[in-house]
Amino acid sequence: MKIMNALLQQLQNRQLIWQASQTEAPYEHCQSTGFSALDQLLGGGWPQHNVIELQSHGACAELQLIQKALAGSGSELLQIWINPPANLCAEYLLQQKRPLHQVLQLNAPRTADALWAAELCLKSGSCMDVLLWQNNLNLTQLKRLQLAAAQGQSQLYFFRPAVAEQQLLPWALSLQLTPATTGLQIRILKRKGGWQQQELVLPWAELYPHFIKPELQQKQYSKPPLSRVS
């Protein structure tokens, strides 16, 4: 029994065991998402220097979900967009207060080229954020990207379509995004050191404050919170 307890203590010291009583993810660094309800659900915010998977069917406010984190980095490093679904709009970037000389779009038709570019950018030390649109990723590729992000102290947001059946890889964080009548539904598929399948709904007024009339926004926030954690 003493030997078993000693082994368990060693694993706990190395953060290799998660206890149900834990309320926060054991991330070394977190960055606020800009949404208090989502920060609370994630145990602090986006895990930094890692790979975050965002699954969706496209055009459901994925960029609005991460734009506060992107704009709030305050870094002079580059921001790389690889294979976005549409060409970047300079007016949009300026409206988000992102200097155009710090944003670079790369188009790589071949999957291998896109992953190679993402890996080099992540570990270069010259990039703060890398956004990659890709349909599939295997375990070896994910581990290479995670290692590159840690080496370069950079962040990768990995966008891909939501599918019914897939291999659940060891992401630091994996979210499924679905449009709802009242806002954007966010479901946790994988989270290091926390419960899976938790979810909440971010109201459209939080994601698109410029498109909501003040009187409607006040009316919406006067109602009970729309977030739900199961």
Short mmCIF file of C-alpha atoms in Angstrom, two decimals:
data_model
loop_
_atom_site.label_atom_id
_atom_site.label_comp_id
_atom_site.label_asym_id
_atom_site.label_seq_id
_atom_site.Cartn_x
_atom_site.Cartn_y
_atom_site.Cartn_z
CA MET A 1 0.00 0.00 0.00
CA LYS A 2 2.84 2.39 0.84
CA ILE A 3 4.46 1.72 -2.52
CA MET A 4 1.17 2.36 -4.31
CA ASN A 5 0.62 5.64 -2.43
CA ALA A 6 4.15 6.76 -3.26
CA LEU A 7 3.62 6.02 -6.95
CA LEU A 8 0.32 7.91 -6.95
CA GLN A 9 1.96 10.89 -5.27
CA GLN A 10 4.70 10.94 -7.90
CA LEU A 11 2.10 10.94 -10.69
CA GLN A 12 0.16 13.74 -9.00
CA ASN A 13 3.32 15.83 -8.62
CA ARG A 14 3.89 15.48 -12.36
CA GLN A 15 0.25 16.46 -13.05
CA LEU A 16 -0.43 13.11 -14.71
CA ILE A 17 -3.54 12.42 -12.63
CA TRP A 18 -6.68 14.53 -12.76
CA GLN A 19 -8.97 14.53 -9.74
CA ALA A 20 -12.70 15.17 -9.97
CA SER A 21 -12.34 17.90 -7.35
CA GLN A 22 -10.18 19.98 -9.70
CA THR A 23 -12.01 23.06 -10.99
CA GLU A 24 -9.31 24.61 -13.16
CA ALA A 25 -7.33 23.22 -16.07
CA PRO A 26 -3.65 22.77 -15.21
CA TYR A 27 -2.44 25.10 -17.98
CA GLU A 28 0.78 26.93 -17.30
CA HIS A 29 -0.46 30.01 -19.17
CA CYS A 30 -3.97 31.13 -20.09
CA GLN A 31 -5.29 34.11 -22.03
CA SER A 32 -8.77 35.45 -21.44
CA THR A 33 -11.25 34.79 -24.23
CA GLY A 34 -12.90 38.13 -23.53
CA PHE A 35 -16.08 36.37 -22.41
CA SER A 36 -16.36 35.84 -18.66
CA ALA A 37 -18.74 32.86 -18.92
CA LEU A 38 -16.42 31.09 -21.36
CA ASP A 39 -13.34 31.88 -19.24
CA GLN A 40 -15.04 30.27 -16.26
CA LEU A 41 -15.99 27.20 -18.27
CA LEU A 42 -12.44 26.78 -19.61
CA GLY A 43 -10.74 27.32 -16.26
CA GLY A 44 -9.18 30.67 -17.12
CA GLY A 45 -9.32 31.08 -20.90
CA TRP A 46 -7.46 29.86 -23.96
CA PRO A 47 -4.47 27.62 -23.08
CA GLN A 48 -1.37 29.37 -24.37
CA HIS A 49 1.54 27.99 -26.43
CA ASN A 50 -0.59 25.09 -27.59
CA VAL A 51 -3.01 23.84 -30.25
CA ILE A 52 -6.74 24.57 -29.96
CA GLU A 53 -9.24 22.79 -32.18
CA LEU A 54 -12.42 24.62 -33.25
CA GLN A 55 -14.95 22.42 -35.03
CA SER A 56 -17.86 23.97 -36.90
CA HIS A 57 -19.80 23.90 -40.15
CA GLY A 58 -18.33 27.27 -41.05
CA ALA A 59 -19.54 30.87 -40.89
CA CYS A 60 -20.94 30.62 -37.36
CA ALA A 61 -18.86 33.34 -35.64
CA GLU A 62 -15.67 31.30 -35.21
CA LEU A 63 -13.49 34.36 -35.76
CA GLN A 64 -15.64 36.50 -33.48
CA LEU A 65 -15.04 33.92 -30.77
CA ILE A 66 -11.26 34.36 -30.88
CA GLN A 67 -10.98 37.95 -32.10
CA LYS A 68 -10.69 39.45 -28.61
CA ALA A 69 -7.79 37.14 -27.82
CA LEU A 70 -6.11 37.96 -31.14
CA ALA A 71 -6.56 41.70 -30.74
CA GLY A 72 -5.64 41.65 -27.07
CA SER A 73 -2.22 40.05 -27.46
CA GLY A 74 -0.57 43.47 -27.91
CA SER A 75 2.42 41.81 -29.56
CA GLU A 76 4.56 43.04 -32.44
CA LEU A 77 4.90 39.47 -33.71
CA LEU A 78 3.25 38.15 -36.85
CA GLN A 79 -0.19 36.63 -37.18
CA ILE A 80 -0.36 33.93 -39.88
CA TRP A 81 -3.57 32.77 -41.61
CA ILE A 82 -3.13 29.54 -43.56
CA ASN A 83 -5.81 28.48 -46.07
CA PRO A 84 -8.64 30.69 -44.74
CA PRO A 85 -12.01 30.04 -46.44
CA ALA A 86 -11.87 33.53 -48.03
CA ASN A 87 -9.22 36.15 -48.67
CA LEU A 88 -8.54 38.47 -45.78
CA CYS A 89 -10.26 41.85 -45.82
CA ALA A 90 -8.02 44.82 -44.94
CA GLU A 91 -10.98 46.83 -43.66
CA TYR A 92 -11.91 44.03 -41.26
CA LEU A 93 -8.37 43.74 -39.92
CA LEU A 94 -8.08 47.50 -39.40
CA GLN A 95 -11.46 47.56 -37.68
CA GLN A 96 -10.11 44.89 -35.32
CA LYS A 97 -7.05 47.13 -34.75
CA ARG A 98 -4.60 44.71 -36.28
CA PRO A 99 -1.70 46.35 -38.15
CA LEU A 100 -1.69 45.06 -41.71
CA HIS A 101 2.09 44.62 -41.76
CA GLN A 102 1.76 42.04 -38.97
CA VAL A 103 -0.80 39.86 -40.79
CA LEU A 104 0.20 37.35 -43.45
CA GLN A 105 -2.06 35.03 -45.48
CA LEU A 106 -0.61 31.79 -46.88
CA ASN A 107 -2.41 29.58 -49.40
CA ALA A 108 -1.08 26.01 -49.54
CA PRO A 109 -3.21 23.66 -51.71
CA ARG A 110 -1.40 20.54 -50.49
CA THR A 111 -2.08 19.35 -46.93
CA ALA A 112 1.59 18.54 -46.36
CA ASP A 113 2.62 22.06 -47.38
CA ALA A 114 0.04 23.67 -45.09
CA LEU A 115 1.18 21.62 -42.08
CA TRP A 116 4.84 22.28 -42.89
CA ALA A 117 4.20 26.03 -43.07
CA ALA A 118 2.25 25.97 -39.80
CA GLU A 119 5.00 24.06 -38.00
CA LEU A 120 7.75 26.40 -39.20
CA CYS A 121 5.75 29.51 -38.28
CA LEU A 122 4.93 28.20 -34.82
CA LYS A 123 8.48 27.38 -33.82
CA SER A 124 10.11 30.36 -35.56
CA GLY A 125 9.65 32.68 -32.58
CA SER A 126 8.38 35.37 -34.98
CA CYS A 127 4.67 34.50 -34.78
CA MET A 128 2.24 35.06 -31.96
CA ASP A 129 -0.78 33.33 -33.53
CA VAL A 130 -1.25 30.88 -36.40
CA LEU A 131 -4.72 30.16 -37.78
CA LEU A 132 -4.96 26.99 -39.88
CA TRP A 133 -7.96 25.65 -41.78
CA GLN A 134 -7.54 21.91 -42.36
CA ASN A 135 -9.94 18.98 -42.70
CA ASN A 136 -7.93 16.23 -41.00
CA LEU A 137 -5.03 15.74 -38.63
CA ASN A 138 -3.44 12.59 -37.22
CA LEU A 139 -1.74 12.01 -33.89
CA THR A 140 1.83 12.43 -35.19
CA GLN A 141 0.97 15.70 -36.92
CA LEU A 142 -0.73 17.06 -33.81
CA LYS A 143 2.25 16.23 -31.61
CA ARG A 144 4.61 18.00 -34.04
CA LEU A 145 2.41 21.11 -34.01
CA GLN A 146 2.12 21.06 -30.21
CA LEU A 147 5.90 20.79 -29.87
CA ALA A 148 6.42 23.63 -32.36
CA ALA A 149 3.95 25.86 -30.49
CA ALA A 150 5.72 25.20 -27.20
CA GLN A 151 9.16 25.85 -28.72
CA GLY A 152 8.15 29.14 -30.34
CA GLN A 153 5.77 30.18 -27.53
CA SER A 154 3.08 30.66 -30.12
CA GLN A 155 -0.55 29.68 -30.50
CA LEU A 156 -2.33 27.59 -33.14
CA TYR A 157 -6.07 27.79 -33.75
CA PHE A 158 -7.00 24.76 -35.84
CA PHE A 159 -10.30 25.10 -37.73
CA ARG A 160 -11.99 22.09 -39.28
CA PRO A 161 -15.50 20.89 -40.17
CA ALA A 162 -17.53 19.13 -37.50
CA VAL A 163 -18.04 15.44 -38.28
CA ALA A 164 -20.18 12.81 -36.60
CA GLU A 165 -17.45 10.22 -36.07
CA GLN A 166 -13.77 10.94 -35.61
CA GLN A 167 -10.74 9.99 -33.58
CA LEU A 168 -10.54 12.19 -30.48
CA LEU A 169 -6.93 13.34 -30.40
CA PRO A 170 -5.16 14.59 -27.24
CA TRP A 171 -5.90 18.27 -27.84
CA ALA A 172 -5.17 20.75 -25.08
CA LEU A 173 -8.65 22.03 -25.91
CA SER A 174 -11.24 20.98 -28.50
CA LEU A 175 -14.52 22.86 -28.98
CA GLN A 176 -17.52 22.24 -31.20
CA LEU A 177 -19.31 25.39 -32.37
CA THR A 178 -22.95 25.36 -33.46
CA PRO A 179 -25.20 28.34 -34.29
CA ALA A 180 -28.24 28.62 -32.03
CA THR A 181 -31.30 30.86 -32.10
CA THR A 182 -30.00 32.97 -29.23
CA GLY A 183 -26.29 32.87 -30.00
CA LEU A 184 -23.32 30.55 -30.49
CA GLN A 185 -23.44 27.18 -28.74
CA ILE A 186 -20.02 26.03 -27.53
CA ARG A 187 -19.46 22.43 -26.46
CA ILE A 188 -16.24 21.11 -24.95
CA LEU A 189 -15.16 17.91 -26.70
CA LYS A 190 -11.74 17.67 -25.06
CA ARG A 191 -10.14 19.67 -22.28
CA LYS A 192 -6.96 18.96 -20.40
CA GLY A 193 -7.71 18.51 -16.72
CA GLY A 194 -11.46 19.09 -16.90
CA TRP A 195 -14.85 17.66 -17.71
CA GLN A 196 -15.83 17.10 -21.33
CA GLN A 197 -19.27 17.73 -22.88
CA GLN A 198 -19.87 20.91 -20.91
CA GLU A 199 -21.50 23.64 -22.96
CA LEU A 200 -22.81 27.18 -22.96
CA VAL A 201 -24.42 29.64 -25.35
CA LEU A 202 -22.80 33.03 -25.98
CA PRO A 203 -25.48 35.61 -26.91
CA TRP A 204 -25.16 37.24 -30.32
CA ALA A 205 -24.97 40.63 -28.57
CA GLU A 206 -21.61 39.64 -27.06
CA LEU A 207 -20.22 38.37 -30.35
CA TYR A 208 -21.60 41.19 -32.54
CA PRO A 209 -22.05 44.21 -30.23
CA HIS A 210 -21.79 46.68 -33.13
CA PHE A 211 -24.82 45.16 -34.87
CA ILE A 212 -27.12 45.15 -31.82
CA LYS A 213 -29.14 48.28 -31.02
CA PRO A 214 -28.47 49.48 -27.46
CA GLU A 215 -32.13 49.15 -26.46
CA LEU A 216 -32.24 45.56 -27.74
CA GLN A 217 -28.96 44.72 -26.04
CA GLN A 218 -30.26 46.07 -22.72
CA LYS A 219 -33.47 44.09 -23.14
CA GLN A 220 -31.51 40.90 -23.85
CA TYR A 221 -29.29 41.23 -20.79
CA SER A 222 -32.30 41.88 -18.60
CA LYS A 223 -33.36 38.27 -19.23
CA PRO A 224 -31.94 35.28 -17.31
CA PRO A 225 -28.43 34.22 -18.50
CA LEU A 226 -28.41 32.03 -21.58
CA SER A 227 -25.35 30.06 -20.55
CA ARG A 228 -25.85 26.48 -19.54
CA VAL A 229 -23.32 24.10 -18.06
CA SER A 230 -24.31 20.45 -18.02
#
